[in-house]
Amino acid sequence: METLEEFDAVALGGSFADCRVRAVDLTSRTFALLVTDTSQAVFLGCPMEPQALAQVRAGGALVFPPVPGLPFDPYRAAPYRPEELYAGVAESGYGATPDALTYDWWLRTAAERDVFASMLRSIHDDAVSDALDEQLGGEQVVGVLGGHAMERGTPAYAGAARLGRALATAGLTVATGGGPGAMEAANFGAYAAAYDDVMLGKALDVLAGTPSFAPSVDAWASTAFEVRERWPDGGPSYGLPTWFYGHEPPNPFAAHIAKFFANATREDGLLTRCTAGAVFLPGAAGTVQEVFDAATANYYGSHGDPAPMVLVDHAHWTAELPVWPLLQALADGRPMSARITLVDSVDEVPAALARLSA
């Protein structure tokens, strides 16, 4: 249960036995908690009045109480929204936002090796994973992965934006690593799918005024929110960033942001959910890791039939970082060999995905 409406409906039956209640403010439901069976129930981050809390515990429930003083909710029941993570950026700067404060908390507690903080990080990541699955439902998700260094105003950024727009227009749900660069471009493209080509060009021109999140995250984020204000009804997409790379801020164009503390959980979670395949734009070590995370699952059939993998930019993946020959060698003689391809341009990606999915 994640809403008061769900709580009230169950309360009418007279028992919360074996129920799970997450992130619901129950301070107004004291009477129901006092008179209803709560044996073997679990309450995760649900504020209660002291009398109700004592009764629930005495009745055999397990209670994970809210933790005061945290810049995040470890029991949250939904992915983040950009407005949440960037709250206060216009007034006080990025350093005062929940996103930056959570990164600071992560750095401090990780350095202290605080076991309680480690437990809270794990609970948070599990809650976000569960919320993400509920949000996605049965959507056909295609991942767009690539480097964070790709700057706004470049042909590569515009190409990645066109790709995100084309995939969203085709009815696919775009998911990225949620950060800057190629990730932002793809999320922005999905956002722009609700508008015409004129909007896409004008918005790209606005974004080009602040090419990178360095040296100023404030300016970079403000430019993105300026685009969102001028064109407020953009299309949805997903971003899965991580506070492990907290120096890379999340991009504001993903409508739903599942941000994790553990990078391994984030990467596996992103690739596992890419049911319609994954597209790999040029990147460095992080993108190479993602290529072979996906390849390993396809090689062993960990998630059933192999998912399509499309690598973009022949020169990058054969000469600069010769990933493609190794990927071909791994796939040789296996079902995944029919699900991988290398193309030169983002414009070839939609057709390549359709071919590999046939």
Short mmCIF file of N, CA and C in Angstrom, two decimals, residues 157-335:
data_model
loop_
_atom_site.label_atom_id
_atom_site.label_comp_id
_atom_site.label_asym_id
_atom_site.label_seq_id
_atom_site.Cartn_x
_atom_site.Cartn_y
_atom_site.Cartn_z
N TYR A 157 25.39 15.93 -30.39
CA TYR A 157 24.28 16.14 -29.46
C TYR A 157 22.96 16.23 -30.23
N ALA A 158 22.96 16.98 -31.33
CA ALA A 158 21.75 17.10 -32.14
C ALA A 158 21.33 15.74 -32.70
N GLY A 159 22.31 14.92 -33.08
CA GLY A 159 22.00 13.59 -33.59
C GLY A 159 21.37 12.71 -32.53
N ALA A 160 21.92 12.74 -31.31
CA ALA A 160 21.36 11.95 -30.23
C ALA A 160 19.96 12.42 -29.87
N ALA A 161 19.72 13.73 -29.97
CA ALA A 161 18.38 14.25 -29.72
C ALA A 161 17.40 13.77 -30.79
N ARG A 162 17.83 13.78 -32.06
CA ARG A 162 16.97 13.26 -33.13
C ARG A 162 16.65 11.79 -32.90
N LEU A 163 17.64 11.06 -32.41
CA LEU A 163 17.42 9.64 -32.14
C LEU A 163 16.37 9.45 -31.05
N GLY A 164 16.52 10.16 -29.95
CA GLY A 164 15.54 10.05 -28.87
C GLY A 164 14.14 10.39 -29.34
N ARG A 165 14.05 11.43 -30.18
CA ARG A 165 12.75 11.85 -30.70
C ARG A 165 12.17 10.78 -31.62
N ALA A 166 13.00 10.20 -32.49
CA ALA A 166 12.52 9.18 -33.42
C ALA A 166 12.04 7.93 -32.69
N LEU A 167 12.77 7.52 -31.65
CA LEU A 167 12.37 6.34 -30.89
C LEU A 167 11.06 6.57 -30.16
N ALA A 168 10.93 7.74 -29.53
CA ALA A 168 9.69 8.06 -28.82
C ALA A 168 8.52 8.16 -29.79
N THR A 169 8.75 8.77 -30.95
CA THR A 169 7.70 8.90 -31.95
C THR A 169 7.24 7.54 -32.45
N ALA A 170 8.15 6.56 -32.45
CA ALA A 170 7.82 5.21 -32.89
C ALA A 170 7.08 4.41 -31.83
N GLY A 171 6.81 5.03 -30.69
CA GLY A 171 6.05 4.36 -29.64
C GLY A 171 6.89 3.65 -28.60
N LEU A 172 8.20 3.82 -28.64
CA LEU A 172 9.08 3.21 -27.65
C LEU A 172 9.31 4.16 -26.48
N THR A 173 9.61 3.61 -25.33
CA THR A 173 9.93 4.40 -24.15
C THR A 173 11.43 4.52 -24.02
N VAL A 174 11.93 5.74 -24.05
CA VAL A 174 13.38 5.98 -23.99
C VAL A 174 13.85 6.01 -22.55
N ALA A 175 14.91 5.27 -22.27
CA ALA A 175 15.55 5.28 -20.96
C ALA A 175 17.04 5.49 -21.14
N THR A 176 17.64 6.31 -20.29
CA THR A 176 19.07 6.59 -20.37
C THR A 176 19.69 6.50 -18.98
N GLY A 177 21.00 6.73 -18.93
CA GLY A 177 21.68 6.79 -17.65
C GLY A 177 21.37 8.05 -16.87
N GLY A 178 20.59 8.95 -17.45
CA GLY A 178 20.04 10.09 -16.71
C GLY A 178 20.96 11.26 -16.49
N GLY A 179 22.19 11.20 -17.01
CA GLY A 179 23.13 12.28 -16.76
C GLY A 179 23.22 13.25 -17.92
N PRO A 180 24.33 14.00 -18.00
CA PRO A 180 24.54 14.97 -19.09
C PRO A 180 24.95 14.28 -20.39
N GLY A 181 25.32 15.09 -21.37
CA GLY A 181 25.90 14.59 -22.61
C GLY A 181 24.91 13.82 -23.46
N ALA A 182 25.34 12.64 -23.95
CA ALA A 182 24.50 11.83 -24.81
C ALA A 182 23.20 11.43 -24.11
N MET A 183 23.29 11.21 -22.80
CA MET A 183 22.10 10.82 -22.04
C MET A 183 21.06 11.94 -22.06
N GLU A 184 21.51 13.15 -21.76
CA GLU A 184 20.58 14.28 -21.79
C GLU A 184 20.01 14.47 -23.18
N ALA A 185 20.84 14.35 -24.21
CA ALA A 185 20.37 14.57 -25.57
C ALA A 185 19.23 13.61 -25.92
N ALA A 186 19.36 12.35 -25.54
CA ALA A 186 18.31 11.37 -25.84
C ALA A 186 17.04 11.67 -25.05
N ASN A 187 17.19 12.01 -23.77
CA ASN A 187 16.01 12.38 -22.97
C ASN A 187 15.35 13.63 -23.53
N PHE A 188 16.17 14.61 -23.94
CA PHE A 188 15.61 15.81 -24.54
C PHE A 188 14.87 15.48 -25.83
N GLY A 189 15.43 14.58 -26.65
CA GLY A 189 14.77 14.20 -27.89
C GLY A 189 13.41 13.59 -27.63
N ALA A 190 13.31 12.74 -26.60
CA ALA A 190 12.02 12.15 -26.25
C ALA A 190 11.06 13.23 -25.76
N TYR A 191 11.59 14.21 -25.04
CA TYR A 191 10.78 15.34 -24.58
C TYR A 191 10.24 16.11 -25.78
N ALA A 192 11.09 16.31 -26.79
CA ALA A 192 10.72 17.09 -27.97
C ALA A 192 9.78 16.34 -28.91
N ALA A 193 9.56 15.04 -28.65
CA ALA A 193 8.68 14.26 -29.51
C ALA A 193 7.24 14.77 -29.48
N ALA A 194 6.90 15.54 -28.45
CA ALA A 194 5.55 16.11 -28.36
C ALA A 194 5.39 17.34 -29.24
N TYR A 195 6.48 17.80 -29.86
CA TYR A 195 6.46 19.02 -30.66
C TYR A 195 6.98 18.73 -32.08
N ASP A 196 6.99 19.77 -32.91
CA ASP A 196 7.43 19.60 -34.29
C ASP A 196 8.93 19.89 -34.43
N ASP A 197 9.41 19.79 -35.68
CA ASP A 197 10.83 20.00 -35.94
C ASP A 197 11.29 21.43 -35.63
N VAL A 198 10.37 22.38 -35.77
CA VAL A 198 10.73 23.77 -35.48
C VAL A 198 11.12 23.92 -34.01
N MET A 199 10.32 23.33 -33.13
CA MET A 199 10.64 23.38 -31.70
C MET A 199 11.99 22.73 -31.42
N LEU A 200 12.23 21.57 -32.06
CA LEU A 200 13.48 20.87 -31.83
C LEU A 200 14.67 21.76 -32.15
N GLY A 201 14.62 22.44 -33.30
CA GLY A 201 15.73 23.31 -33.70
C GLY A 201 15.89 24.49 -32.77
N LYS A 202 14.80 25.14 -32.41
CA LYS A 202 14.88 26.31 -31.53
C LYS A 202 15.39 25.93 -30.16
N ALA A 203 14.90 24.82 -29.64
CA ALA A 203 15.33 24.40 -28.30
C ALA A 203 16.81 24.00 -28.29
N LEU A 204 17.27 23.36 -29.35
CA LEU A 204 18.69 23.02 -29.45
C LEU A 204 19.54 24.28 -29.44
N ASP A 205 19.06 25.34 -30.10
CA ASP A 205 19.80 26.61 -30.11
C ASP A 205 19.88 27.20 -28.70
N VAL A 206 18.79 27.11 -27.94
CA VAL A 206 18.80 27.62 -26.56
C VAL A 206 19.79 26.82 -25.71
N LEU A 207 19.73 25.52 -25.82
CA LEU A 207 20.61 24.67 -25.02
C LEU A 207 22.07 24.90 -25.35
N ALA A 208 22.37 25.22 -26.61
CA ALA A 208 23.75 25.43 -27.03
C ALA A 208 24.41 26.60 -26.32
N GLY A 209 23.60 27.49 -25.75
CA GLY A 209 24.16 28.62 -25.01
C GLY A 209 24.89 28.21 -23.75
N THR A 210 24.62 27.00 -23.24
CA THR A 210 25.35 26.47 -22.07
C THR A 210 25.80 25.06 -22.44
N PRO A 211 26.94 24.91 -23.07
CA PRO A 211 27.33 23.62 -23.66
C PRO A 211 27.50 22.48 -22.66
N SER A 212 27.95 22.80 -21.42
CA SER A 212 28.31 21.73 -20.49
C SER A 212 27.91 22.09 -19.07
N PHE A 213 27.82 21.07 -18.22
CA PHE A 213 27.54 21.29 -16.79
C PHE A 213 28.77 21.80 -16.05
N ALA A 214 29.92 21.79 -16.69
CA ALA A 214 31.13 22.38 -16.13
C ALA A 214 31.42 23.68 -16.90
N PRO A 215 31.70 24.75 -16.20
CA PRO A 215 32.00 24.83 -14.77
C PRO A 215 30.79 25.11 -13.88
N SER A 216 29.61 25.34 -14.45
CA SER A 216 28.47 25.76 -13.65
C SER A 216 27.26 24.87 -13.86
N VAL A 217 26.95 24.03 -12.88
CA VAL A 217 25.73 23.23 -12.94
C VAL A 217 24.51 24.14 -12.91
N ASP A 218 24.61 25.25 -12.15
CA ASP A 218 23.48 26.20 -12.06
C ASP A 218 23.07 26.68 -13.45
N ALA A 219 24.04 27.14 -14.24
CA ALA A 219 23.73 27.67 -15.57
C ALA A 219 23.23 26.57 -16.49
N TRP A 220 23.85 25.40 -16.42
CA TRP A 220 23.47 24.27 -17.27
C TRP A 220 22.02 23.84 -16.99
N ALA A 221 21.69 23.69 -15.71
CA ALA A 221 20.34 23.27 -15.34
C ALA A 221 19.32 24.36 -15.64
N SER A 222 19.70 25.61 -15.38
CA SER A 222 18.77 26.72 -15.63
C SER A 222 18.39 26.81 -17.09
N THR A 223 19.35 26.55 -17.99
CA THR A 223 19.05 26.57 -19.41
C THR A 223 18.06 25.47 -19.78
N ALA A 224 18.23 24.30 -19.18
CA ALA A 224 17.30 23.20 -19.45
C ALA A 224 15.90 23.55 -18.96
N PHE A 225 15.81 24.12 -17.76
CA PHE A 225 14.49 24.49 -17.24
C PHE A 225 13.88 25.64 -18.04
N GLU A 226 14.72 26.49 -18.63
CA GLU A 226 14.20 27.53 -19.52
C GLU A 226 13.52 26.90 -20.73
N VAL A 227 14.13 25.87 -21.29
CA VAL A 227 13.51 25.16 -22.42
C VAL A 227 12.20 24.53 -21.99
N ARG A 228 12.20 23.93 -20.82
CA ARG A 228 10.97 23.30 -20.34
C ARG A 228 9.86 24.31 -20.09
N GLU A 229 10.22 25.50 -19.65
CA GLU A 229 9.21 26.53 -19.43
C GLU A 229 8.63 27.06 -20.74
N ARG A 230 9.48 27.19 -21.76
CA ARG A 230 9.02 27.68 -23.06
C ARG A 230 8.17 26.64 -23.78
N TRP A 231 8.51 25.36 -23.58
CA TRP A 231 7.75 24.26 -24.19
C TRP A 231 7.41 23.28 -23.07
N PRO A 232 6.34 23.53 -22.34
CA PRO A 232 6.12 22.83 -21.07
C PRO A 232 5.52 21.42 -21.18
N ASP A 233 5.01 21.04 -22.32
CA ASP A 233 4.28 19.78 -22.41
C ASP A 233 5.06 18.73 -23.19
N GLY A 234 6.26 18.48 -22.75
CA GLY A 234 7.12 17.54 -23.45
C GLY A 234 6.73 16.09 -23.20
N GLY A 235 7.28 15.21 -24.03
CA GLY A 235 7.01 13.79 -23.90
C GLY A 235 7.80 13.16 -22.75
N PRO A 236 7.33 12.02 -22.25
CA PRO A 236 7.99 11.37 -21.11
C PRO A 236 9.17 10.50 -21.52
N SER A 237 10.08 10.33 -20.61
CA SER A 237 11.17 9.36 -20.75
C SER A 237 11.73 9.10 -19.36
N TYR A 238 12.70 8.21 -19.27
CA TYR A 238 13.25 7.80 -17.98
C TYR A 238 14.76 8.06 -17.93
N GLY A 239 15.22 8.41 -16.75
CA GLY A 239 16.65 8.55 -16.50
C GLY A 239 17.02 7.76 -15.27
N LEU A 240 18.13 7.02 -15.34
CA LEU A 240 18.59 6.22 -14.20
C LEU A 240 20.02 6.63 -13.85
N PRO A 241 20.19 7.78 -13.19
CA PRO A 241 21.53 8.22 -12.80
C PRO A 241 21.95 7.61 -11.46
N THR A 242 23.10 8.02 -10.96
CA THR A 242 23.61 7.48 -9.71
C THR A 242 24.39 8.54 -8.95
N TRP A 243 24.26 8.50 -7.63
CA TRP A 243 25.08 9.39 -6.80
C TRP A 243 26.52 8.89 -6.70
N PHE A 244 26.80 7.69 -7.20
CA PHE A 244 28.19 7.23 -7.29
C PHE A 244 28.97 8.17 -8.20
N TYR A 245 28.31 8.66 -9.24
CA TYR A 245 28.87 9.69 -10.10
C TYR A 245 28.17 11.02 -9.81
N GLY A 246 28.14 11.38 -8.55
CA GLY A 246 27.38 12.55 -8.14
C GLY A 246 27.88 13.87 -8.67
N HIS A 247 29.11 13.89 -9.18
CA HIS A 247 29.61 15.12 -9.79
C HIS A 247 28.95 15.37 -11.14
N GLU A 248 28.27 14.36 -11.68
CA GLU A 248 27.49 14.52 -12.91
C GLU A 248 26.03 14.71 -12.53
N PRO A 249 25.47 15.89 -12.72
CA PRO A 249 24.09 16.12 -12.28
C PRO A 249 23.10 15.41 -13.19
N PRO A 250 21.92 15.07 -12.67
CA PRO A 250 20.89 14.47 -13.52
C PRO A 250 20.32 15.50 -14.48
N ASN A 251 19.93 15.05 -15.67
CA ASN A 251 19.38 16.02 -16.61
C ASN A 251 17.88 16.21 -16.37
N PRO A 252 17.39 17.43 -16.56
CA PRO A 252 15.99 17.73 -16.24
C PRO A 252 14.98 17.32 -17.29
N PHE A 253 15.40 16.63 -18.36
CA PHE A 253 14.45 16.29 -19.42
C PHE A 253 13.82 14.91 -19.25
N ALA A 254 14.34 14.10 -18.34
CA ALA A 254 13.70 12.83 -18.04
C ALA A 254 12.54 13.09 -17.08
N ALA A 255 11.34 12.71 -17.48
CA ALA A 255 10.17 12.96 -16.63
C ALA A 255 10.23 12.15 -15.35
N HIS A 256 10.81 10.96 -15.43
CA HIS A 256 10.89 10.05 -14.29
C HIS A 256 12.36 9.70 -14.06
N ILE A 257 12.85 10.00 -12.87
CA ILE A 257 14.27 9.79 -12.56
C ILE A 257 14.39 8.78 -11.43
N ALA A 258 14.97 7.64 -11.73
CA ALA A 258 15.26 6.63 -10.71
C ALA A 258 16.74 6.74 -10.37
N LYS A 259 17.03 7.51 -9.33
CA LYS A 259 18.43 7.73 -8.99
C LYS A 259 18.85 6.79 -7.88
N PHE A 260 20.01 6.17 -8.05
CA PHE A 260 20.48 5.13 -7.14
C PHE A 260 21.79 5.56 -6.47
N PHE A 261 22.05 4.95 -5.32
CA PHE A 261 23.36 5.10 -4.69
C PHE A 261 24.37 4.12 -5.29
N ALA A 262 23.95 2.88 -5.52
CA ALA A 262 24.86 1.84 -6.01
C ALA A 262 24.87 1.85 -7.53
N ASN A 263 26.03 2.10 -8.11
CA ASN A 263 26.12 2.15 -9.57
C ASN A 263 25.85 0.79 -10.20
N ALA A 264 26.27 -0.28 -9.56
CA ALA A 264 26.02 -1.61 -10.12
C ALA A 264 24.52 -1.89 -10.20
N THR A 265 23.79 -1.50 -9.17
CA THR A 265 22.33 -1.67 -9.18
C THR A 265 21.71 -0.84 -10.28
N ARG A 266 22.22 0.36 -10.46
CA ARG A 266 21.70 1.26 -11.49
C ARG A 266 21.94 0.71 -12.88
N GLU A 267 23.18 0.26 -13.17
CA GLU A 267 23.50 -0.20 -14.51
C GLU A 267 22.74 -1.47 -14.86
N ASP A 268 22.73 -2.44 -13.94
CA ASP A 268 21.99 -3.66 -14.20
C ASP A 268 20.50 -3.38 -14.33
N GLY A 269 20.00 -2.46 -13.49
CA GLY A 269 18.59 -2.12 -13.54
C GLY A 269 18.19 -1.47 -14.84
N LEU A 270 19.06 -0.63 -15.39
CA LEU A 270 18.76 0.02 -16.66
C LEU A 270 18.74 -1.00 -17.79
N LEU A 271 19.80 -1.80 -17.91
CA LEU A 271 19.91 -2.73 -19.03
C LEU A 271 18.87 -3.84 -18.95
N THR A 272 18.56 -4.30 -17.74
CA THR A 272 17.56 -5.35 -17.59
C THR A 272 16.19 -4.89 -18.07
N ARG A 273 15.90 -3.61 -17.89
CA ARG A 273 14.58 -3.09 -18.25
C ARG A 273 14.49 -2.67 -19.72
N CYS A 274 15.59 -2.75 -20.45
CA CYS A 274 15.57 -2.36 -21.87
C CYS A 274 15.04 -3.52 -22.71
N THR A 275 13.77 -3.77 -22.61
CA THR A 275 13.15 -4.92 -23.26
C THR A 275 13.15 -4.80 -24.78
N ALA A 276 13.20 -3.58 -25.29
CA ALA A 276 13.21 -3.37 -26.75
C ALA A 276 14.61 -3.18 -27.30
N GLY A 277 15.63 -3.35 -26.46
CA GLY A 277 17.00 -3.25 -26.92
C GLY A 277 17.74 -2.06 -26.36
N ALA A 278 19.01 -1.95 -26.71
CA ALA A 278 19.86 -0.87 -26.23
C ALA A 278 20.70 -0.33 -27.38
N VAL A 279 20.85 1.00 -27.39
CA VAL A 279 21.63 1.70 -28.41
C VAL A 279 22.84 2.31 -27.72
N PHE A 280 24.01 2.06 -28.24
CA PHE A 280 25.24 2.53 -27.62
C PHE A 280 25.89 3.59 -28.51
N LEU A 281 25.80 4.85 -28.07
CA LEU A 281 26.46 5.95 -28.75
C LEU A 281 27.93 6.00 -28.31
N PRO A 282 28.78 6.74 -29.01
CA PRO A 282 30.18 6.80 -28.60
C PRO A 282 30.34 7.25 -27.15
N GLY A 283 31.20 6.56 -26.43
CA GLY A 283 31.49 6.89 -25.04
C GLY A 283 32.83 6.30 -24.66
N ALA A 284 33.16 6.41 -23.39
CA ALA A 284 34.45 5.93 -22.91
C ALA A 284 34.24 4.71 -22.01
N ALA A 285 34.96 4.66 -20.89
CA ALA A 285 34.98 3.45 -20.05
C ALA A 285 33.59 3.06 -19.56
N GLY A 286 32.79 4.04 -19.13
CA GLY A 286 31.47 3.72 -18.62
C GLY A 286 30.58 3.08 -19.67
N THR A 287 30.64 3.60 -20.89
CA THR A 287 29.81 3.05 -21.96
C THR A 287 30.32 1.68 -22.38
N VAL A 288 31.64 1.49 -22.40
CA VAL A 288 32.19 0.17 -22.71
C VAL A 288 31.71 -0.85 -21.68
N GLN A 289 31.72 -0.45 -20.42
CA GLN A 289 31.23 -1.35 -19.37
C GLN A 289 29.77 -1.73 -19.61
N GLU A 290 28.97 -0.75 -20.03
CA GLU A 290 27.56 -1.02 -20.29
C GLU A 290 27.37 -1.95 -21.49
N VAL A 291 28.21 -1.79 -22.52
CA VAL A 291 28.14 -2.70 -23.67
C VAL A 291 28.29 -4.14 -23.20
N PHE A 292 29.30 -4.38 -22.36
CA PHE A 292 29.57 -5.76 -21.98
C PHE A 292 28.69 -6.25 -20.83
N ASP A 293 28.10 -5.34 -20.06
CA ASP A 293 27.04 -5.75 -19.13
C ASP A 293 25.87 -6.33 -19.92
N ALA A 294 25.48 -5.62 -20.99
CA ALA A 294 24.40 -6.11 -21.83
C ALA A 294 24.80 -7.39 -22.56
N ALA A 295 26.03 -7.42 -23.05
CA ALA A 295 26.50 -8.59 -23.80
C ALA A 295 26.55 -9.83 -22.92
N THR A 296 26.93 -9.68 -21.66
CA THR A 296 27.00 -10.83 -20.76
C THR A 296 25.64 -11.45 -20.55
N ALA A 297 24.62 -10.61 -20.32
CA ALA A 297 23.27 -11.13 -20.16
C ALA A 297 22.79 -11.83 -21.43
N ASN A 298 23.12 -11.25 -22.59
CA ASN A 298 22.73 -11.88 -23.86
C ASN A 298 23.50 -13.19 -24.10
N TYR A 299 24.76 -13.20 -23.74
CA TYR A 299 25.61 -14.38 -23.95
C TYR A 299 25.07 -15.58 -23.17
N TYR A 300 24.70 -15.34 -21.90
CA TYR A 300 24.23 -16.43 -21.05
C TYR A 300 22.71 -16.60 -21.08
N GLY A 301 22.01 -15.71 -21.77
CA GLY A 301 20.55 -15.79 -21.79
C GLY A 301 19.94 -15.56 -20.42
N SER A 302 20.54 -14.67 -19.66
CA SER A 302 20.11 -14.44 -18.27
C SER A 302 18.68 -13.94 -18.18
N HIS A 303 18.24 -13.20 -19.18
CA HIS A 303 16.90 -12.62 -19.15
C HIS A 303 16.03 -13.17 -20.28
N GLY A 304 16.33 -14.41 -20.71
CA GLY A 304 15.57 -14.98 -21.81
C GLY A 304 16.22 -14.70 -23.14
N ASP A 305 15.42 -14.48 -24.16
CA ASP A 305 15.96 -14.22 -25.49
C ASP A 305 16.87 -13.00 -25.48
N PRO A 306 17.95 -13.01 -26.27
CA PRO A 306 18.84 -11.85 -26.32
C PRO A 306 18.11 -10.60 -26.76
N ALA A 307 18.45 -9.46 -26.17
CA ALA A 307 17.86 -8.18 -26.54
C ALA A 307 18.74 -7.52 -27.60
N PRO A 308 18.14 -6.79 -28.54
CA PRO A 308 18.94 -6.13 -29.58
C PRO A 308 19.96 -5.16 -29.01
N MET A 309 21.13 -5.12 -29.64
CA MET A 309 22.19 -4.19 -29.29
C MET A 309 22.65 -3.50 -30.57
N VAL A 310 22.57 -2.18 -30.60
CA VAL A 310 22.98 -1.40 -31.76
C VAL A 310 24.11 -0.47 -31.34
N LEU A 311 25.29 -0.63 -31.91
CA LEU A 311 26.41 0.27 -31.67
C LEU A 311 26.47 1.29 -32.79
N VAL A 312 26.66 2.56 -32.44
CA VAL A 312 26.63 3.65 -33.42
C VAL A 312 28.02 4.27 -33.55
N ASP A 313 28.49 4.41 -34.78
CA ASP A 313 29.76 5.05 -35.15
C ASP A 313 30.84 3.99 -35.35
N HIS A 314 30.97 3.60 -36.60
CA HIS A 314 31.90 2.53 -36.97
C HIS A 314 33.33 2.84 -36.53
N ALA A 315 33.79 4.05 -36.77
CA ALA A 315 35.17 4.39 -36.44
C ALA A 315 35.42 4.31 -34.93
N HIS A 316 34.46 4.78 -34.15
CA HIS A 316 34.65 4.78 -32.70
C HIS A 316 34.77 3.36 -32.15
N TRP A 317 33.87 2.46 -32.59
CA TRP A 317 33.80 1.14 -31.97
C TRP A 317 34.72 0.11 -32.65
N THR A 318 35.41 0.50 -33.72
CA THR A 318 36.36 -0.44 -34.33
C THR A 318 37.80 0.04 -34.27
N ALA A 319 38.01 1.36 -34.22
CA ALA A 319 39.37 1.91 -34.22
C ALA A 319 39.72 2.58 -32.90
N GLU A 320 38.92 3.55 -32.49
CA GLU A 320 39.24 4.27 -31.25
C GLU A 320 39.12 3.36 -30.03
N LEU A 321 38.01 2.66 -29.91
CA LEU A 321 37.80 1.66 -28.86
C LEU A 321 37.27 0.41 -29.55
N PRO A 322 38.12 -0.54 -29.88
CA PRO A 322 37.72 -1.68 -30.72
C PRO A 322 36.85 -2.70 -29.99
N VAL A 323 35.69 -2.25 -29.58
CA VAL A 323 34.74 -3.09 -28.87
C VAL A 323 34.03 -4.05 -29.82
N TRP A 324 33.71 -3.58 -31.03
CA TRP A 324 32.91 -4.37 -31.95
C TRP A 324 33.53 -5.72 -32.30
N PRO A 325 34.83 -5.82 -32.61
CA PRO A 325 35.39 -7.14 -32.91
C PRO A 325 35.25 -8.12 -31.75
N LEU A 326 35.44 -7.65 -30.53
CA LEU A 326 35.30 -8.55 -29.38
C LEU A 326 33.84 -8.97 -29.19
N LEU A 327 32.92 -8.03 -29.40
CA LEU A 327 31.51 -8.36 -29.27
C LEU A 327 31.11 -9.41 -30.31
N GLN A 328 31.62 -9.25 -31.54
CA GLN A 328 31.35 -10.24 -32.58
C GLN A 328 31.90 -11.62 -32.20
N ALA A 329 33.11 -11.63 -31.64
CA ALA A 329 33.74 -12.89 -31.26
C ALA A 329 32.92 -13.59 -30.17
N LEU A 330 32.45 -12.82 -29.20
CA LEU A 330 31.62 -13.39 -28.14
C LEU A 330 30.33 -13.97 -28.70
N ALA A 331 29.74 -13.27 -29.66
CA ALA A 331 28.42 -13.66 -30.17
C ALA A 331 28.50 -14.83 -31.14
N ASP A 332 29.66 -15.10 -31.68
CA ASP A 332 29.80 -16.10 -32.74
C ASP A 332 29.23 -17.46 -32.30
N GLY A 333 28.29 -17.98 -33.10
CA GLY A 333 27.71 -19.28 -32.82
C GLY A 333 26.62 -19.28 -31.78
N ARG A 334 26.25 -18.11 -31.29
CA ARG A 334 25.21 -18.02 -30.27
C ARG A 334 24.01 -17.24 -30.79
N PRO A 335 22.84 -17.43 -30.14
CA PRO A 335 21.65 -16.69 -30.59
C PRO A 335 21.83 -15.18 -30.62
#
